Amino acid sequence: MKLVMSLILLKNMNNTCLLFERNYLYLIKFKIGEKMERIKELEELIRIHKEIYYEGFTHLPDPRDPENKKYIYAISDTEFDALEAELRSLDPNNKILKQVGTENINPNDKVKHSVPMLSIEKTKSIDGVKKLLKNGYLISTFKMDGSACSIKFDYNEDTQEHSFKSAATRGDGVEGENITEHIKYVNFPHLFQYDIKFTEVRGEVVISKRKFELLKKEMKELNLPEPDSIRNIVSGLLHRKEYKHLCKYLDFIAYDIFTDEIRLDYRVKLSILEHHLSFNIPAVNFISYIDEIQTIIDFYIRRKDEIEYLTDGLVFRLDNEKIANELGKTEHHWKHSIAYKVASETAITTVINIIREVNRTGKISYVGEVKPVYLSGANISRVTFHNAKYLTDHGISIGSEIEITRSNEVIPKHVRTIKRVEHLHDVNCPCCGEELKWSETDVDLICINPNCSGKKFEKIVHFIRSIEIDGLGISTIEKLYEMGYIQEPADLFNISENAFLNVGGFQKKSAKNLYEAIQEKKTIPMEKFLVALSIDGLGDKVAKDIKNKFGTIEKLISYVSENSVEDLIDSLSSIDG
């Protein structure tokens, strides 16, 4: 598609764009209900966060972002649990809730587990632990936050020696990934002697806080990206195709052992692992009375920051192996254990200012400036407040006392309001001063002024990012906009090389290169052009559907000009998906 047509559309297709903007909400509601949309979104988020966690990524592209510029970053266990809880409330039997680990394993590296390597049921209530105690005495251990691992051993009957054979990740619980070459470097007994034949030891591969600092130093010396978070580094190292020797900084904490010769209660297994085989095990407590549960939880909460390894709660498991086996399992977890999860760290602060920003669709977003507090290893002075209705519903304004939480590098979130202050909304746009209107859902305040400078600028930025022009950064776009070179996306293609020289920061060669990069975008795919138009709700998926439906921009324009609004909606509603 030639850019000439794109420019004509940008300048003359206002009615078409407005048509999309007015009716797109109805189109979404017509195609599928809001509930199904949310279920699909939650499925995708959970899938991505499982991939991030189990495969050691720090972030992955956000499939919901039509600009392809945003990423989904690692979140805390508390936030992940909240996603699963919401999906469970909407679709209790959803398949992804039963999935253990990740299914994203290279077929050549798959290893079938002899016994399913399932997950653990989670709870934030002590009642779940009390219920388990009714079946018999419990053993509590730290819930190590690393990467679950199965290590198998060869057994020599003559010498009773056990030698390291292979290792695998949890994977999807049925099949894991072969990580034998990585585990060779990990700290654990590779050779031990015992008169019972043990076939497998299971545990968690972790890294201590001290070794994490040593790892960072070596990675810097190797010119590798220096990790900034301890949480995902273990999975990251176990999936590296090179520099496998870096796994020498990892430790293996054992929590179970398998034998076909005799049934052993859980505390006996742990004792053998620690005292006879020299494996590291998590701290152990024996529980026989209900009152002891809260005592152990309180002790953990007070001392968890002193633990050398990253932990995210406590695991309570039945000691009696016969009863544990009789309880059986679900598709997702064994019924003999339960994990008590501690809530994320929070802090209380006061709102000192609220910043309003307008996006390309006119919606006003809000960021709060708060009295600085130290939270999860960082000084926090800003927090997100989502939308106008959120401020009203939660009594947030300057002077409000609020509780906030932060996970990893994510922008802090509001948890609850302690001291409410009524928020009186400014009804004028922060950019153009025009009166704002409430959205049909009464959730957002929206600037409907088509000439709003804030909206226009954000639409230009969105257009440039969507068609992917290398070398044209946000600071240059701001200067071009302020100096009047660009007032709408179509102006981009009328800029001369001299314009870049005038805004500063460019030499003749770099100005020429950028000019040529822009000219190369005179031919762009139809679906990319549609996404670049800044139509609210029109992302990659819908753009591709429209492309498949109409074929070319020319046919789409012809259809719009020759048919009614109702015909257009019916036509779009017939698109699959």
Coordinates of C-alpha atoms in Angstrom, one line a residue:
M1 CA 0.0 0.0 0.0
K2 CA 1.5 3.3 -1.1
L3 CA 1.9 6.0 1.4
V4 CA 0.0 8.5 -0.8
M5 CA -3.1 6.6 0.1
S6 CA -2.1 6.6 3.8
L7 CA -1.6 10.3 3.8
I8 CA -5.0 10.9 2.1
L9 CA -6.6 8.7 4.8
L10 CA -4.8 10.5 7.6
K11 CA -6.0 13.9 6.3
N12 CA -9.4 13.0 4.9
M13 CA -10.7 9.9 6.8
N14 CA -11.7 11.7 10.0
N15 CA -15.3 10.5 9.6
T16 CA -14.2 6.9 9.2
C17 CA -11.9 7.2 12.3
L18 CA -14.8 8.8 14.3
L19 CA -17.1 6.0 13.1
F20 CA -14.7 3.4 14.4
E21 CA -14.3 5.3 17.7
R22 CA -18.0 5.8 18.3
N23 CA -19.0 2.2 17.5
Y24 CA -16.0 0.1 18.5
L25 CA -17.2 -0.4 22.1
Y26 CA -20.5 -1.7 20.8
L27 CA -18.6 -4.0 18.4
I28 CA -16.6 -5.6 21.2
K29 CA -19.7 -6.1 23.3
F30 CA -21.5 -7.5 20.2
K31 CA -18.7 -10.0 19.5
I32 CA -18.2 -11.5 23.0
G33 CA -19.1 -10.6 26.5
E34 CA -16.9 -8.7 28.9
K35 CA -16.6 -11.8 31.1
M36 CA -15.2 -13.9 28.3
E37 CA -12.8 -11.1 27.3
R38 CA -11.5 -11.0 30.9
I39 CA -11.1 -14.8 31.1
K40 CA -9.0 -14.8 27.9
E41 CA -6.9 -11.9 29.2
L42 CA -6.3 -13.7 32.5
E43 CA -5.4 -16.9 30.7
E44 CA -2.8 -15.0 28.6
L45 CA -1.4 -13.1 31.6
I46 CA -1.0 -16.3 33.7
R47 CA 0.6 -18.2 30.8
I48 CA 3.1 -15.3 30.3
H49 CA 4.0 -15.0 34.0
K50 CA 4.5 -18.8 34.2
E51 CA 6.9 -18.5 31.2
I52 CA 8.7 -15.6 32.8
Y53 CA 9.1 -17.4 36.2
Y54 CA 9.9 -20.9 35.0
E55 CA 12.2 -20.0 32.1
G56 CA 14.0 -17.2 33.9
F57 CA 13.0 -14.1 31.9
T58 CA 12.8 -10.7 33.4
H59 CA 10.0 -9.6 31.0
L60 CA 8.2 -10.6 27.8
P61 CA 6.3 -8.6 25.2
D62 CA 2.7 -7.6 26.2
P63 CA 0.4 -9.1 23.6
R64 CA -2.3 -6.6 24.6
D65 CA -0.2 -3.6 23.4
P66 CA -1.0 -2.7 19.8
E67 CA 2.2 -0.6 19.7
N68 CA 4.4 -3.6 20.5
K69 CA 6.5 -1.4 22.7
K70 CA 5.3 -2.5 26.2
Y71 CA 6.4 -5.4 28.2
I72 CA 5.0 -7.6 31.0
Y73 CA 7.6 -7.8 33.8
A74 CA 8.0 -10.3 36.6
I75 CA 5.6 -9.9 39.4
S76 CA 5.4 -11.1 43.0
D77 CA 3.8 -14.4 44.0
T78 CA 1.1 -12.4 45.7
E79 CA 0.1 -10.7 42.5
F80 CA 0.3 -13.9 40.5
D81 CA -1.9 -15.6 43.1
A82 CA -4.4 -12.8 42.7
L83 CA -4.6 -13.4 38.9
E84 CA -5.3 -17.1 39.5
A85 CA -7.9 -16.3 42.1
E86 CA -9.7 -13.9 39.8
L87 CA -9.7 -16.5 37.0
R88 CA -10.9 -19.2 39.4
S89 CA -13.9 -17.0 40.3
L90 CA -14.8 -16.5 36.7
D91 CA -14.0 -20.0 35.3
P92 CA -13.2 -22.5 38.1
N93 CA -12.4 -25.3 35.8
N94 CA -10.1 -23.4 33.5
K95 CA -7.4 -25.6 32.1
I96 CA -4.5 -23.2 32.9
L97 CA -5.4 -23.3 36.6
K98 CA -4.5 -27.0 36.5
Q99 CA -1.3 -26.6 34.6
V100 CA 1.8 -27.1 36.6
G101 CA 4.9 -25.1 35.6
T102 CA 5.3 -24.4 31.9
E103 CA 4.6 -26.5 28.8
N104 CA 7.2 -24.6 26.8
I105 CA 9.9 -27.2 26.6
N106 CA 12.0 -28.3 23.6
P107 CA 10.8 -31.8 22.6
N108 CA 14.4 -33.0 22.4
D109 CA 15.0 -31.9 26.0
K110 CA 11.9 -33.5 27.6
V111 CA 12.3 -36.0 30.5
K112 CA 9.3 -37.9 31.8
H113 CA 9.0 -37.9 35.6
S114 CA 8.7 -41.3 37.3
V115 CA 6.2 -39.7 39.8
P116 CA 4.3 -36.6 38.8
M117 CA 6.1 -33.5 40.0
L118 CA 3.0 -31.5 41.0
S119 CA 2.6 -28.1 42.6
I120 CA 1.4 -27.2 46.1
E121 CA -2.0 -25.9 47.1
K122 CA -1.7 -22.3 48.3
T123 CA -3.5 -20.5 51.1
K124 CA -3.3 -17.2 52.9
S125 CA -5.5 -18.4 55.7
I126 CA -4.4 -20.4 58.7
D127 CA -7.6 -22.4 58.4
G128 CA -6.3 -24.4 55.5
V129 CA -3.3 -25.5 57.6
K130 CA -5.6 -26.4 60.6
K131 CA -7.7 -28.5 58.3
L132 CA -4.7 -30.5 57.1
L133 CA -3.5 -31.0 60.7
K134 CA -6.7 -33.0 61.4
N135 CA -5.2 -35.8 59.2
G136 CA -2.1 -36.1 61.4
Y137 CA 1.1 -34.5 62.6
L138 CA 2.6 -31.9 60.3
I139 CA 6.2 -30.9 59.2
S140 CA 6.7 -27.3 58.3
T141 CA 9.6 -26.0 56.1
F142 CA 10.5 -22.8 54.4
K143 CA 9.0 -22.5 50.9
M144 CA 12.1 -21.8 48.9
D145 CA 11.8 -19.4 46.0
G146 CA 13.9 -20.9 43.3
S147 CA 13.4 -23.6 40.6
A148 CA 12.1 -27.0 41.5
C149 CA 14.4 -29.8 40.4
S150 CA 14.5 -33.6 40.2
I151 CA 17.9 -35.3 40.5
K152 CA 18.3 -39.0 39.7
F153 CA 21.1 -41.3 40.9
D154 CA 22.6 -44.6 39.7
Y155 CA 23.0 -47.2 42.5
N156 CA 25.9 -49.7 42.8
E157 CA 24.6 -52.7 44.8
D158 CA 28.1 -53.9 45.6
T159 CA 29.4 -50.7 47.1
Q160 CA 26.0 -49.1 48.0
E161 CA 27.2 -46.0 46.3
H162 CA 24.8 -43.5 44.6
S163 CA 26.3 -41.4 41.8
F164 CA 24.7 -38.5 40.1
K165 CA 22.9 -39.5 36.8
S166 CA 20.6 -36.8 35.5
A167 CA 18.5 -33.8 36.4
A168 CA 15.3 -32.2 35.2
T169 CA 13.0 -29.2 35.9
R170 CA 9.4 -29.6 37.0
G171 CA 8.1 -28.6 33.6
D172 CA 4.4 -29.3 33.3
G173 CA 4.5 -31.8 36.2
V174 CA 4.5 -34.8 33.9
E175 CA 7.5 -34.0 31.8
G176 CA 10.4 -31.7 32.7
E177 CA 13.4 -30.3 30.8
N178 CA 16.7 -32.0 30.9
I179 CA 19.2 -29.7 32.8
T180 CA 21.9 -32.4 33.6
E181 CA 24.7 -30.3 32.1
H182 CA 23.8 -27.3 34.3
I183 CA 23.2 -29.2 37.5
K184 CA 26.7 -30.7 37.3
Y185 CA 28.0 -27.3 38.5
V186 CA 25.4 -27.0 41.4
N187 CA 26.4 -27.5 45.0
F188 CA 25.0 -30.9 46.3
P189 CA 26.4 -34.4 47.1
H190 CA 27.1 -35.9 43.6
L191 CA 28.2 -39.1 45.3
F192 CA 27.0 -40.7 48.5
Q193 CA 26.7 -44.1 50.2
Y194 CA 23.7 -45.6 51.9
D195 CA 22.3 -49.1 52.4
I196 CA 18.9 -48.2 51.0
K197 CA 18.6 -47.7 47.2
F198 CA 17.4 -44.2 46.6
T199 CA 16.5 -43.4 43.0
E200 CA 15.7 -39.7 43.1
V201 CA 16.0 -36.6 45.3
R202 CA 13.7 -33.6 44.7
G203 CA 14.3 -30.1 45.9
E204 CA 14.7 -26.5 45.0
V205 CA 17.7 -24.9 43.1
V206 CA 18.3 -21.6 44.8
I207 CA 21.0 -18.9 45.2
S208 CA 22.0 -17.2 48.4
K209 CA 22.1 -13.5 48.7
R210 CA 25.9 -13.6 49.2
K211 CA 26.5 -15.7 46.1
F212 CA 24.1 -13.5 44.1
E213 CA 26.5 -10.6 44.6
L214 CA 29.5 -12.8 43.5
L215 CA 27.5 -13.9 40.4
K216 CA 26.8 -10.3 39.5
K217 CA 30.5 -9.5 39.7
E218 CA 31.5 -12.4 37.4
M219 CA 28.7 -11.6 34.9
K220 CA 29.9 -8.1 34.7
E221 CA 33.5 -9.3 34.1
L222 CA 32.2 -11.5 31.2
N223 CA 30.3 -8.5 29.7
L224 CA 27.0 -10.2 30.3
P225 CA 23.9 -8.2 31.4
E226 CA 24.1 -7.8 35.1
P227 CA 21.0 -9.2 36.9
D228 CA 19.1 -6.8 39.0
S229 CA 16.7 -9.2 40.7
I230 CA 17.5 -12.4 42.6
R231 CA 14.0 -13.8 42.0
N232 CA 14.3 -15.1 38.4
I233 CA 18.1 -15.5 38.1
V234 CA 18.0 -19.2 39.0
S235 CA 15.7 -20.2 36.2
G236 CA 17.7 -17.9 33.9
L237 CA 21.0 -19.7 34.6
L238 CA 19.4 -23.1 34.3
H239 CA 18.2 -22.2 30.8
R240 CA 21.4 -20.6 29.5
K241 CA 22.9 -22.3 26.4
E242 CA 26.3 -20.9 27.2
Y243 CA 28.3 -20.0 30.4
K244 CA 26.8 -23.0 32.1
H245 CA 29.6 -22.8 34.6
L246 CA 27.8 -19.8 36.2
C247 CA 25.5 -22.4 37.9
K248 CA 28.4 -23.0 40.3
Y249 CA 26.8 -20.2 42.4
L250 CA 23.6 -22.2 42.8
D251 CA 22.7 -24.5 45.7
F252 CA 20.3 -27.4 45.9
I253 CA 18.0 -27.6 48.9
A254 CA 16.5 -31.1 49.1
Y255 CA 12.9 -31.7 50.4
D256 CA 12.1 -35.2 49.3
I257 CA 13.7 -38.5 48.5
F258 CA 12.3 -41.6 46.7
T259 CA 12.9 -45.3 47.2
D260 CA 11.0 -48.5 46.2
E261 CA 12.4 -50.5 49.1
I262 CA 10.6 -49.1 52.2
R263 CA 8.0 -46.5 53.1
L264 CA 9.5 -43.7 55.1
D265 CA 7.6 -41.0 57.0
Y266 CA 8.5 -37.4 56.0
R267 CA 10.6 -36.4 59.0
V268 CA 12.7 -39.6 58.5
K269 CA 13.3 -38.7 54.9
L270 CA 14.5 -35.2 55.9
S271 CA 16.7 -36.7 58.6
I272 CA 18.3 -39.1 56.2
L273 CA 18.9 -36.3 53.6
E274 CA 20.6 -34.0 56.1
H275 CA 22.4 -36.3 58.6
H276 CA 23.3 -39.3 56.4
L277 CA 23.6 -38.0 52.9
S278 CA 24.8 -34.4 53.6
F279 CA 22.1 -32.6 51.6
N280 CA 21.1 -29.1 52.6
I281 CA 17.4 -29.1 53.7
P282 CA 15.1 -26.2 54.7
A283 CA 14.6 -25.5 58.4
V284 CA 12.2 -28.1 59.9
N285 CA 9.5 -27.8 62.6
F286 CA 7.3 -30.6 63.9
I287 CA 3.7 -29.6 64.6
S288 CA 1.2 -31.6 66.7
Y289 CA -1.1 -28.9 68.1
I290 CA -3.1 -26.1 66.4
D291 CA -1.6 -23.3 68.5
E292 CA 1.9 -24.2 67.2
I293 CA 0.8 -23.3 63.6
Q294 CA 0.4 -19.5 64.4
T295 CA 3.6 -19.5 66.5
I296 CA 5.6 -20.8 63.6
I297 CA 4.0 -18.4 61.1
D298 CA 4.7 -15.4 63.4
F299 CA 8.3 -16.5 63.9
Y300 CA 8.8 -16.8 60.1
I301 CA 7.3 -13.4 59.4
R302 CA 9.7 -11.8 62.0
R303 CA 12.8 -13.5 60.7
K304 CA 12.2 -14.1 57.0
D305 CA 14.5 -11.2 56.0
E306 CA 17.3 -12.8 57.8
I307 CA 17.1 -16.0 55.8
E308 CA 20.1 -16.4 53.4
Y309 CA 17.9 -17.6 50.6
L310 CA 14.8 -16.1 49.0
T311 CA 11.6 -17.6 50.5
D312 CA 7.9 -16.9 49.9
G313 CA 6.1 -18.6 52.8
L314 CA 5.9 -21.9 54.6
V315 CA 5.1 -25.5 53.4
F316 CA 3.1 -27.7 55.8
R317 CA 3.2 -31.4 54.9
L318 CA 1.7 -34.5 56.6
D319 CA 4.4 -36.5 58.3
N320 CA 2.7 -39.9 58.0
E321 CA 3.5 -41.2 54.5
K322 CA 0.7 -43.8 54.5
I323 CA -2.0 -41.2 55.2
A324 CA -0.3 -38.8 52.8
N325 CA -0.5 -41.3 50.0
E326 CA -4.1 -42.2 50.8
L327 CA -5.1 -38.5 50.5
G328 CA -4.0 -38.7 46.8
K329 CA -3.8 -35.7 44.4
T330 CA -5.6 -33.4 42.0
E331 CA -4.4 -32.6 38.5
H332 CA -2.5 -29.7 40.0
H333 CA -1.3 -30.6 43.5
W334 CA -0.8 -33.3 46.1
K335 CA -3.3 -33.2 48.9
H336 CA -0.8 -34.0 51.6
S337 CA 0.8 -30.5 51.6
I338 CA -0.3 -26.9 51.7
A339 CA 1.7 -23.7 51.2
Y340 CA 1.0 -20.8 53.5
K341 CA 1.8 -17.5 51.6
V342 CA 2.7 -14.3 53.4
A343 CA 1.2 -11.1 51.9
S344 CA 3.5 -8.7 50.1
E345 CA 5.4 -6.0 52.0
T346 CA 3.4 -2.8 52.3
A347 CA 4.0 0.7 53.6
I348 CA 1.8 3.6 54.7
T349 CA 2.3 7.1 53.3
T350 CA 0.5 10.3 52.4
V351 CA -0.4 11.7 49.0
I352 CA 1.2 15.1 48.4
N353 CA 0.3 15.7 44.8
I354 CA -1.7 14.1 41.9
I355 CA -0.4 14.4 38.4
R356 CA -2.8 14.2 35.5
E357 CA -1.8 13.0 32.0
V358 CA -3.8 12.7 28.8
N359 CA -3.3 9.8 26.4
R360 CA -3.9 9.5 22.7
T361 CA -7.6 8.6 23.1
G362 CA -8.2 11.5 25.5
K363 CA -8.4 9.4 28.7
I364 CA -7.0 11.1 31.8
S365 CA -4.6 8.9 33.8
Y366 CA -3.4 9.7 37.3
V367 CA -0.1 9.3 39.1
G368 CA 0.3 10.2 42.8
E369 CA 3.3 11.7 44.4
V370 CA 3.6 10.5 47.9
K371 CA 5.9 11.1 50.9
P372 CA 8.9 8.9 50.2
V373 CA 8.9 5.6 52.0
Y374 CA 11.4 2.6 51.9
L375 CA 9.6 -0.4 50.5
S376 CA 11.0 -3.7 49.1
G377 CA 14.5 -2.4 48.8
A378 CA 13.7 1.0 47.2
N379 CA 12.7 4.5 48.1
I380 CA 9.2 5.0 46.7
S381 CA 7.7 8.5 45.9
R382 CA 5.1 7.7 43.1
V383 CA 2.1 5.4 42.9
T384 CA -0.4 4.7 40.1
F385 CA -4.1 5.5 40.6
H386 CA -5.6 4.1 37.3
N387 CA -8.5 6.3 36.5
A388 CA -10.9 9.0 37.8
K389 CA -13.4 6.6 39.3
Y390 CA -10.7 4.9 41.2
L391 CA -9.8 8.2 43.0
T392 CA -13.5 8.8 43.8
D393 CA -14.2 5.3 45.0
H394 CA -11.1 5.1 47.2
G395 CA -11.3 8.6 48.7
I396 CA -7.9 9.5 47.3
S397 CA -6.8 13.2 47.1
I398 CA -4.0 15.4 48.4
G399 CA -3.7 14.6 52.1
S400 CA -5.0 11.0 51.9
E401 CA -3.2 8.5 54.0
I402 CA -2.8 5.3 52.0
E403 CA -1.2 1.8 52.1
I404 CA 0.9 0.8 49.1
T405 CA 2.7 -2.2 47.9
R406 CA 5.6 -2.8 45.5
S407 CA 6.8 -6.0 43.8
N408 CA 10.2 -6.1 42.1
E409 CA 10.6 -3.2 39.7
V410 CA 6.9 -2.6 39.1
I411 CA 5.4 0.8 39.8
P412 CA 3.9 0.7 43.4
K413 CA 0.2 0.1 43.7
H414 CA -2.5 1.4 46.1
V415 CA -3.7 -1.3 48.5
R416 CA -6.2 0.6 50.7
T417 CA -7.1 4.1 52.0
I418 CA -6.6 4.7 55.7
K419 CA -7.6 8.4 55.8
R420 CA -10.1 9.3 53.1
V421 CA -10.1 12.8 51.5
E422 CA -12.8 13.5 48.9
H423 CA -11.4 14.0 45.5
L424 CA -12.8 17.0 43.6
H425 CA -12.1 16.3 40.0
D426 CA -10.6 19.1 37.8
V427 CA -13.1 19.1 34.9
N428 CA -10.7 20.7 32.5
C429 CA -8.0 19.0 30.4
P430 CA -4.5 19.4 31.7
C431 CA -3.2 20.0 28.2
C432 CA -5.8 22.1 26.3
G433 CA -8.0 23.4 29.1
E434 CA -11.3 22.1 27.5
E435 CA -14.0 20.7 29.6
L436 CA -13.7 16.9 30.2
K437 CA -16.5 14.5 29.8
W438 CA -17.2 11.3 31.6
S439 CA -17.0 8.0 29.6
E440 CA -20.2 6.0 29.0
T441 CA -19.1 3.7 31.8
D442 CA -18.5 6.6 34.3
V443 CA -15.0 5.3 34.9
D444 CA -12.8 7.7 32.9
L445 CA -12.7 11.5 32.4
I446 CA -12.0 12.1 28.7
C447 CA -10.9 15.1 26.7
I448 CA -13.1 15.1 23.5
N449 CA -11.3 18.1 21.9
P450 CA -9.9 16.9 18.6
N451 CA -7.4 19.7 18.7
C452 CA -6.1 18.9 22.2
S453 CA -2.3 19.3 22.0
G454 CA -1.8 16.4 24.4
K455 CA -3.9 14.0 22.4
K456 CA -2.3 15.1 19.1
F457 CA 1.2 14.6 20.4
E458 CA 0.4 11.2 21.8
K459 CA -1.2 10.1 18.5
I460 CA 1.9 11.2 16.7
V461 CA 4.1 9.2 19.1
H462 CA 1.8 6.2 18.7
F463 CA 1.9 6.4 14.9
I464 CA 5.7 6.6 14.8
R465 CA 6.1 3.7 17.2
S466 CA 3.6 1.6 15.3
I467 CA 5.3 2.0 11.9
E468 CA 8.7 1.5 13.7
I469 CA 11.0 4.2 12.5
D470 CA 14.5 3.6 13.8
G471 CA 16.4 6.5 15.2
L472 CA 13.4 8.8 15.9
G473 CA 13.2 9.0 19.7
I474 CA 10.7 10.7 22.0
S475 CA 13.0 13.7 22.6
T476 CA 13.3 14.4 18.9
I477 CA 9.5 14.0 18.4
E478 CA 8.9 16.5 21.2
K479 CA 11.2 19.1 19.5
L480 CA 9.7 18.6 16.1
Y481 CA 6.2 19.0 17.6
E482 CA 7.2 22.1 19.6
M483 CA 8.8 23.7 16.6
G484 CA 5.8 23.1 14.4
Y485 CA 7.3 20.6 12.0
I486 CA 4.8 17.9 13.0
Q487 CA 1.2 18.6 14.0
E488 CA -0.3 15.4 12.8
P489 CA 1.1 12.0 11.7
A490 CA 0.9 12.9 8.0
D491 CA 3.3 15.8 8.5
L492 CA 6.0 13.3 9.3
F493 CA 6.5 12.5 5.6
N494 CA 6.9 16.2 4.6
I495 CA 9.9 16.8 6.9
S496 CA 13.1 17.6 5.2
E497 CA 16.6 16.7 6.3
N498 CA 17.1 20.4 7.4
A499 CA 14.4 20.0 10.0
F500 CA 16.5 17.5 11.9
L501 CA 19.5 19.7 11.7
N502 CA 17.4 22.6 13.1
V503 CA 16.1 20.7 16.1
G504 CA 19.7 19.9 17.1
G505 CA 21.5 16.7 18.0
F506 CA 22.0 15.6 14.3
Q507 CA 24.9 15.8 11.9
K508 CA 24.3 15.9 8.1
K509 CA 24.8 12.1 7.8
S510 CA 22.6 11.2 10.7
A511 CA 19.9 13.6 9.5
K512 CA 20.1 12.0 6.0
N513 CA 19.8 8.5 7.5
L514 CA 16.8 9.4 9.5
Y515 CA 15.1 11.1 6.6
E516 CA 15.7 8.0 4.4
A517 CA 14.4 5.7 7.2
I518 CA 11.1 7.7 7.2
Q519 CA 10.8 7.6 3.5
E520 CA 11.2 3.8 3.6
K521 CA 7.9 3.7 5.5
K522 CA 5.9 5.0 2.5
T523 CA 4.8 1.4 2.0
I524 CA 3.4 -0.2 5.1
P525 CA 1.1 -3.2 5.7
M526 CA -2.6 -2.4 6.0
E527 CA -2.9 -3.9 9.5
K528 CA 0.0 -1.9 10.7
F529 CA -1.5 1.3 9.3
L530 CA -4.8 0.6 11.0
V531 CA -3.2 0.1 14.4
A532 CA -1.2 3.3 13.9
L533 CA -4.5 5.3 13.5
S534 CA -4.9 5.5 17.4
I535 CA -8.5 4.1 17.3
D536 CA -9.4 3.0 20.8
G537 CA -9.6 -0.7 21.0
L538 CA -8.2 -1.4 17.6
G539 CA -5.1 -3.6 18.2
D540 CA -3.1 -6.1 16.2
K541 CA -5.8 -8.9 16.3
V542 CA -8.7 -6.7 15.1
A543 CA -6.5 -5.0 12.5
K544 CA -5.5 -8.3 11.0
D545 CA -9.2 -9.4 11.0
I546 CA -10.2 -6.2 9.2
K547 CA -7.4 -6.8 6.7
N548 CA -8.6 -10.4 6.1
K549 CA -12.1 -9.1 5.7
F550 CA -11.6 -6.3 3.3
G551 CA -8.2 -7.0 1.7
T552 CA -7.1 -3.4 1.1
I553 CA -7.6 0.1 2.5
E554 CA -9.2 1.2 -0.7
K555 CA -11.9 -1.5 -0.4
L556 CA -12.5 -0.5 3.3
I557 CA -12.9 3.1 2.4
S558 CA -15.2 2.2 -0.5
Y559 CA -17.4 0.1 1.8
V560 CA -17.6 2.8 4.4
S561 CA -18.6 5.5 1.9
E562 CA -21.2 3.3 0.3
N563 CA -22.9 1.7 3.3
S564 CA -24.6 2.7 6.5
V565 CA -23.2 2.5 10.0
E566 CA -25.4 -0.5 10.7
D567 CA -24.0 -2.3 7.7
L568 CA -20.4 -1.6 8.8
I569 CA -21.1 -2.9 12.3
D570 CA -22.7 -6.1 10.9
S571 CA -19.8 -6.6 8.6
L572 CA -17.2 -6.2 11.3
S573 CA -19.3 -8.4 13.7
S574 CA -19.1 -11.2 11.2
I575 CA -15.3 -11.4 11.6
D576 CA -14.3 -14.6 13.4
G577 CA -12.8 -14.2 16.9

